[in-house]
Amino acid sequence: AAGVIQSPRHLIKEKRETATLKCYPIPRHDTVYWYQQGPGQDPQFLISFYEKMQSDKGSIPDRFSAQQFSDYHSELNMSSLELGDSALYFCASSYDGLAGLSGYRTQYFGPGTRLTVL
Amino acid sequence: QKEVEQNSGPLSVPEGAIASLNCTYSDRGSQSFFWYRQYSGKSPELIMSIYSNGDKEDGRFTAQLNKASQYVSLLIRDSQPSDSATYLCAVMDTGRRALTFGSGTRLQVQP
């Protein structure tokens, strides 16, 4: 079965540089989520999109922005990178359909992008 | 206080034994609960989802939900060394498209 695709898998940047992470959801999934997982920590929710509109925001820094495109893929843009941004970044997708916010949606995670800021 | 609590472990069990992992959550309105398995440096892999009180079984895995007591558990029968991983309990935020994770329980299955 098709899974969530993330690119690149590894990324090395210098402080103050920018980075763009891409996510391609499972076909027919209409919702995309982004999570950040620092070393030894649990995944922290950053932002989600439903049908190409921003749905919810979590602990996403103002330096980060994201969007979901017409083909449902999503990009996370990170600017003025800091050492503390070094982490695994996961994208997940789900199919909400007509279930709405009360629905029982299951999120499937991509393999992640490991970002290292030097 | 973290909204989703798990014992960090490590929980060590012998091969073939039953591993029991527990999780408590603070949001009484939560309706969707998930167990993910995560190997070091890898992405969370869905093990079980549960939405109703009671037990849900899938192969060697059984999830249990008690909304009145606000806890969810995962039983792994006939534990294998390959089950050694961190198990993350996740709760769907009420009215939001977002998961809140516990800190995870590290399981070690001894051959």
PDB file of N, CA and C in Angstrom, chain A residues 7-66:
ATOM      1  N   SER A   7      10.303  14.322   1.655  1.00  0.00           N
ATOM      2  CA  SER A   7      11.615  14.617   1.082  1.00  0.00           C
ATOM      3  C   SER A   7      12.077  15.995   1.551  1.00  0.00           C
ATOM      4  N   PRO A   8      13.398  16.179   1.690  1.00  0.00           N
ATOM      5  CA  PRO A   8      14.394  15.118   1.631  1.00  0.00           C
ATOM      6  C   PRO A   8      14.371  14.281   2.904  1.00  0.00           C
ATOM      7  N   ARG A   9      15.078  13.206   2.929  1.00  0.00           N
ATOM      8  CA  ARG A   9      15.139  12.379   4.134  1.00  0.00           C
ATOM      9  C   ARG A   9      16.141  12.937   5.139  1.00  0.00           C
ATOM     10  N   HIS A  10      17.169  13.571   4.621  1.00  0.00           N
ATOM     11  CA  HIS A  10      18.181  14.186   5.483  1.00  0.00           C
ATOM     12  C   HIS A  10      18.504  15.571   4.940  1.00  0.00           C
ATOM     13  N   LEU A  11      18.745  16.512   5.846  1.00  0.00           N
ATOM     14  CA  LEU A  11      19.027  17.876   5.436  1.00  0.00           C
ATOM     15  C   LEU A  11      19.976  18.494   6.448  1.00  0.00           C
ATOM     16  N   ILE A  12      21.037  19.083   5.940  1.00  0.00           N
ATOM     17  CA  ILE A  12      21.995  19.767   6.806  1.00  0.00           C
ATOM     18  C   ILE A  12      22.032  21.228   6.394  1.00  0.00           C
ATOM     19  N   LYS A  13      21.827  22.115   7.362  1.00  0.00           N
ATOM     20  CA  LYS A  13      21.811  23.545   7.102  1.00  0.00           C
ATOM     21  C   LYS A  13      22.666  24.273   8.134  1.00  0.00           C
ATOM     22  N   GLU A  14      23.042  25.489   7.762  1.00  0.00           N
ATOM     23  CA  GLU A  14      23.753  26.350   8.693  1.00  0.00           C
ATOM     24  C   GLU A  14      22.734  27.242   9.413  1.00  0.00           C
ATOM     25  N   LYS A  15      23.165  27.757  10.558  1.00  0.00           N
ATOM     26  CA  LYS A  15      22.311  28.713  11.282  1.00  0.00           C
ATOM     27  C   LYS A  15      21.919  29.862  10.360  1.00  0.00           C
ATOM     28  N   ARG A  16      20.704  30.320  10.548  1.00  0.00           N
ATOM     29  CA  ARG A  16      20.135  31.457   9.813  1.00  0.00           C
ATOM     30  C   ARG A  16      19.766  31.140   8.366  1.00  0.00           C
ATOM     31  N   GLU A  17      20.006  29.902   7.939  1.00  0.00           N
ATOM     32  CA  GLU A  17      19.584  29.523   6.590  1.00  0.00           C
ATOM     33  C   GLU A  17      18.098  29.144   6.592  1.00  0.00           C
ATOM     34  N   THR A  18      17.581  28.866   5.396  1.00  0.00           N
ATOM     35  CA  THR A  18      16.195  28.424   5.272  1.00  0.00           C
ATOM     36  C   THR A  18      16.156  26.973   4.797  1.00  0.00           C
ATOM     37  N   ALA A  19      15.031  26.324   5.078  1.00  0.00           N
ATOM     38  CA  ALA A  19      14.845  24.940   4.658  1.00  0.00           C
ATOM     39  C   ALA A  19      13.391  24.726   4.264  1.00  0.00           C
ATOM     40  N   THR A  20      13.191  23.856   3.292  1.00  0.00           N
ATOM     41  CA  THR A  20      11.835  23.493   2.870  1.00  0.00           C
ATOM     42  C   THR A  20      11.698  21.981   2.894  1.00  0.00           C
ATOM     43  N   LEU A  21      10.715  21.522   3.645  1.00  0.00           N
ATOM     44  CA  LEU A  21      10.429  20.092   3.743  1.00  0.00           C
ATOM     45  C   LEU A  21       9.128  19.816   2.997  1.00  0.00           C
ATOM     46  N   LYS A  22       9.120  18.694   2.281  1.00  0.00           N
ATOM     47  CA  LYS A  22       7.947  18.361   1.483  1.00  0.00           C
ATOM     48  C   LYS A  22       7.296  17.063   1.962  1.00  0.00           C
ATOM     49  N   CYS A  23       5.986  17.007   1.783  1.00  0.00           N
ATOM     50  CA  CYS A  23       5.204  15.852   2.227  1.00  0.00           C
ATOM     51  C   CYS A  23       4.160  15.517   1.181  1.00  0.00           C
ATOM     52  N   TYR A  24       4.107  14.252   0.796  1.00  0.00           N
ATOM     53  CA  TYR A  24       3.096  13.781  -0.142  1.00  0.00           C
ATOM     54  C   TYR A  24       2.226  12.763   0.584  1.00  0.00           C
ATOM     55  N   PRO A  25       0.971  13.103   0.840  1.00  0.00           N
ATOM     56  CA  PRO A  25       0.113  12.222   1.652  1.00  0.00           C
ATOM     57  C   PRO A  25      -0.281  10.952   0.901  1.00  0.00           C
ATOM     58  N   ILE A  26      -0.828  10.018   1.629  1.00  0.00           N
ATOM     59  CA  ILE A  26      -1.369   8.801   1.033  1.00  0.00           C
ATOM     60  C   ILE A  26      -2.475   9.219   0.052  1.00  0.00           C
ATOM     61  N   PRO A  27      -2.530   8.608  -1.139  1.00  0.00           N
ATOM     62  CA  PRO A  27      -3.569   8.992  -2.111  1.00  0.00           C
ATOM     63  C   PRO A  27      -4.971   8.976  -1.507  1.00  0.00           C
ATOM     64  N   ARG A  28      -5.727  10.006  -1.802  1.00  0.00           N
ATOM     65  CA  ARG A  28      -7.106  10.223  -1.347  1.00  0.00           C
ATOM     66  C   ARG A  28      -7.196  10.714   0.101  1.00  0.00           C
ATOM     67  N   HIS A  29      -6.092  10.839   0.782  1.00  0.00           N
ATOM     68  CA  HIS A  29      -6.130  11.468   2.107  1.00  0.00           C
ATOM     69  C   HIS A  29      -6.239  12.973   1.933  1.00  0.00           C
ATOM     70  N   ASP A  30      -7.071  13.584   2.761  1.00  0.00           N
ATOM     71  CA  ASP A  30      -7.343  15.009   2.583  1.00  0.00           C
ATOM     72  C   ASP A  30      -6.773  15.880   3.706  1.00  0.00           C
ATOM     73  N   THR A  31      -6.124  15.266   4.667  1.00  0.00           N
ATOM     74  CA  THR A  31      -5.601  16.011   5.821  1.00  0.00           C
ATOM     75  C   THR A  31      -4.130  15.694   6.026  1.00  0.00           C
ATOM     76  N   VAL A  32      -3.358  16.735   6.263  1.00  0.00           N
ATOM     77  CA  VAL A  32      -1.925  16.596   6.484  1.00  0.00           C
ATOM     78  C   VAL A  32      -1.555  17.241   7.822  1.00  0.00           C
ATOM     79  N   TYR A  33      -0.661  16.587   8.533  1.00  0.00           N
ATOM     80  CA  TYR A  33      -0.195  17.077   9.836  1.00  0.00           C
ATOM     81  C   TYR A  33       1.327  17.132   9.810  1.00  0.00           C
ATOM     82  N   TRP A  34       1.885  18.072  10.551  1.00  0.00           N
ATOM     83  CA  TRP A  34       3.342  18.150  10.728  1.00  0.00           C
ATOM     84  C   TRP A  34       3.667  18.055  12.228  1.00  0.00           C
ATOM     85  N   TYR A  35       4.692  17.248  12.531  1.00  0.00           N
ATOM     86  CA  TYR A  35       5.167  17.068  13.896  1.00  0.00           C
ATOM     87  C   TYR A  35       6.674  17.233  13.938  1.00  0.00           C
ATOM     88  N   GLN A  36       7.157  17.712  15.073  1.00  0.00           N
ATOM     89  CA  GLN A  36       8.597  17.850  15.317  1.00  0.00           C
ATOM     90  C   GLN A  36       8.976  16.970  16.497  1.00  0.00           C
ATOM     91  N   GLN A  37      10.032  16.196  16.334  1.00  0.00           N
ATOM     92  CA  GLN A  37      10.488  15.334  17.430  1.00  0.00           C
ATOM     93  C   GLN A  37      11.960  15.587  17.701  1.00  0.00           C
ATOM     94  N   GLY A  38      12.241  16.238  18.821  1.00  0.00           N
ATOM     95  CA  GLY A  38      13.617  16.465  19.226  1.00  0.00           C
ATOM     96  C   GLY A  38      14.217  15.217  19.837  1.00  0.00           C
ATOM     97  N   PRO A  39      15.526  15.197  20.020  1.00  0.00           N
ATOM     98  CA  PRO A  39      16.201  14.011  20.585  1.00  0.00           C
ATOM     99  C   PRO A  39      15.629  13.634  21.945  1.00  0.00           C
ATOM    100  N   GLY A  40      15.220  12.386  22.084  1.00  0.00           N
ATOM    101  CA  GLY A  40      14.698  11.892  23.352  1.00  0.00           C
ATOM    102  C   GLY A  40      13.339  12.437  23.738  1.00  0.00           C
ATOM    103  N   GLN A  41      12.661  13.078  22.810  1.00  0.00           N
ATOM    104  CA  GLN A  41      11.351  13.667  23.116  1.00  0.00           C
ATOM    105  C   GLN A  41      10.249  12.988  22.317  1.00  0.00           C
ATOM    106  N   ASP A  42       9.003  13.241  22.704  1.00  0.00           N
ATOM    107  CA  ASP A  42       7.888  12.717  21.940  1.00  0.00           C
ATOM    108  C   ASP A  42       7.544  13.702  20.825  1.00  0.00           C
ATOM    109  N   PRO A  43       6.852  13.263  19.800  1.00  0.00           N
ATOM    110  CA  PRO A  43       6.474  14.171  18.701  1.00  0.00           C
ATOM    111  C   PRO A  43       5.584  15.306  19.200  1.00  0.00           C
ATOM    112  N   GLN A  44       5.892  16.508  18.750  1.00  0.00           N
ATOM    113  CA  GLN A  44       5.106  17.684  19.102  1.00  0.00           C
ATOM    114  C   GLN A  44       4.381  18.187  17.858  1.00  0.00           C
ATOM    115  N   PHE A  45       3.093  18.414  17.992  1.00  0.00           N
ATOM    116  CA  PHE A  45       2.269  18.861  16.879  1.00  0.00           C
ATOM    117  C   PHE A  45       2.634  20.290  16.480  1.00  0.00           C
ATOM    118  N   LEU A  46       2.826  20.495  15.181  1.00  0.00           N
ATOM    119  CA  LEU A  46       3.125  21.842  14.674  1.00  0.00           C
ATOM    120  C   LEU A  46       1.914  22.488  14.016  1.00  0.00           C
ATOM    121  N   ILE A  47       1.356  21.811  13.000  1.00  0.00           N
ATOM    122  CA  ILE A  47       0.292  22.430  12.224  1.00  0.00           C
ATOM    123  C   ILE A  47      -0.420  21.350  11.421  1.00  0.00           C
ATOM    124  N   SER A  48      -1.689  21.595  11.068  1.00  0.00           N
ATOM    125  CA  SER A  48      -2.431  20.656  10.236  1.00  0.00           C
ATOM    126  C   SER A  48      -3.248  21.397   9.186  1.00  0.00           C
ATOM    127  N   PHE A  49      -3.546  20.691   8.114  1.00  0.00           N
ATOM    128  CA  PHE A  49      -4.322  21.239   7.004  1.00  0.00           C
ATOM    129  C   PHE A  49      -5.399  20.242   6.611  1.00  0.00           C
ATOM    130  N   TYR A  50      -6.578  20.762   6.320  1.00  0.00           N
ATOM    131  CA  TYR A  50      -7.677  19.948   5.837  1.00  0.00           C
ATOM    132  C   TYR A  50      -8.200  20.571   4.562  1.00  0.00           C
ATOM    133  N   GLU A  51      -8.242  19.783   3.509  1.00  0.00           N
ATOM    134  CA  GLU A  51      -8.731  20.276   2.217  1.00  0.00           C
ATOM    135  C   GLU A  51      -8.069  21.610   1.837  1.00  0.00           C
ATOM    136  N   LYS A  52      -6.773  21.633   1.994  1.00  0.00           N
ATOM    137  CA  LYS A  52      -5.923  22.744   1.543  1.00  0.00           C
ATOM    138  C   LYS A  52      -6.074  24.013   2.383  1.00  0.00           C
ATOM    139  N   MET A  53      -6.813  23.921   3.491  1.00  0.00           N
ATOM    140  CA  MET A  53      -6.944  25.063   4.389  1.00  0.00           C
ATOM    141  C   MET A  53      -6.299  24.713   5.729  1.00  0.00           C
ATOM    142  N   GLN A  54      -5.658  25.691   6.352  1.00  0.00           N
ATOM    143  CA  GLN A  54      -5.083  25.448   7.667  1.00  0.00           C
ATOM    144  C   GLN A  54      -6.180  25.085   8.649  1.00  0.00           C
ATOM    145  N   SER A  55      -5.944  24.021   9.412  1.00  0.00           N
ATOM    146  CA  SER A  55      -6.943  23.567  10.358  1.00  0.00           C
ATOM    147  C   SER A  55      -6.583  23.974  11.792  1.00  0.00           C
ATOM    148  N   ASP A  56      -5.429  23.569  12.254  1.00  0.00           N
ATOM    149  CA  ASP A  56      -5.022  23.846  13.627  1.00  0.00           C
ATOM    150  C   ASP A  56      -3.527  24.132  13.693  1.00  0.00           C
ATOM    151  N   LYS A  57      -3.165  24.916  14.676  1.00  0.00           N
ATOM    152  CA  LYS A  57      -1.756  25.221  14.920  1.00  0.00           C
ATOM    153  C   LYS A  57      -1.379  24.758  16.310  1.00  0.00           C
ATOM    154  N   GLY A  58      -0.158  24.249  16.406  1.00  0.00           N
ATOM    155  CA  GLY A  58       0.374  23.859  17.704  1.00  0.00           C
ATOM    156  C   GLY A  58       1.552  24.737  18.042  1.00  0.00           C
ATOM    157  N   SER A  59       2.637  24.106  18.443  1.00  0.00           N
ATOM    158  CA  SER A  59       3.817  24.856  18.884  1.00  0.00           C
ATOM    159  C   SER A  59       4.732  25.202  17.714  1.00  0.00           C
ATOM    160  N   ILE A  60       4.181  25.775  16.687  1.00  0.00           N
ATOM    161  CA  ILE A  60       4.976  26.122  15.500  1.00  0.00           C
ATOM    162  C   ILE A  60       5.542  27.520  15.662  1.00  0.00           C
ATOM    163  N   PRO A  61       6.866  27.672  15.549  1.00  0.00           N
ATOM    164  CA  PRO A  61       7.470  29.008  15.681  1.00  0.00           C
ATOM    165  C   PRO A  61       6.992  29.924  14.546  1.00  0.00           C
ATOM    166  N   ASP A  62       7.030  31.215  14.812  1.00  0.00           N
ATOM    167  CA  ASP A  62       6.645  32.184  13.777  1.00  0.00           C
ATOM    168  C   ASP A  62       7.586  32.137  12.580  1.00  0.00           C
ATOM    169  N   ARG A  63       8.793  31.620  12.770  1.00  0.00           N
ATOM    170  CA  ARG A  63       9.769  31.501  11.685  1.00  0.00           C
ATOM    171  C   ARG A  63       9.386  30.408  10.691  1.00  0.00           C
ATOM    172  N   PHE A  64       8.447  29.572  11.092  1.00  0.00           N
ATOM    173  CA  PHE A  64       8.015  28.471  10.232  1.00  0.00           C
ATOM    174  C   PHE A  64       6.682  28.821   9.590  1.00  0.00           C
ATOM    175  N   SER A  65       6.491  28.372   8.375  1.00  0.00           N
ATOM    176  CA  SER A  65       5.194  28.487   7.726  1.00  0.00           C
ATOM    177  C   SER A  65       4.942  27.218   6.926  1.00  0.00           C
ATOM    178  N   ALA A  66       3.706  26.983   6.609  1.00  0.00           N
ATOM    179  CA  ALA A  66       3.380  25.777   5.863  1.00  0.00           C
ATOM    180  C   ALA A  66       2.142  26.017   5.028  1.00  0.00           C
TER     181      ALA A  66
END
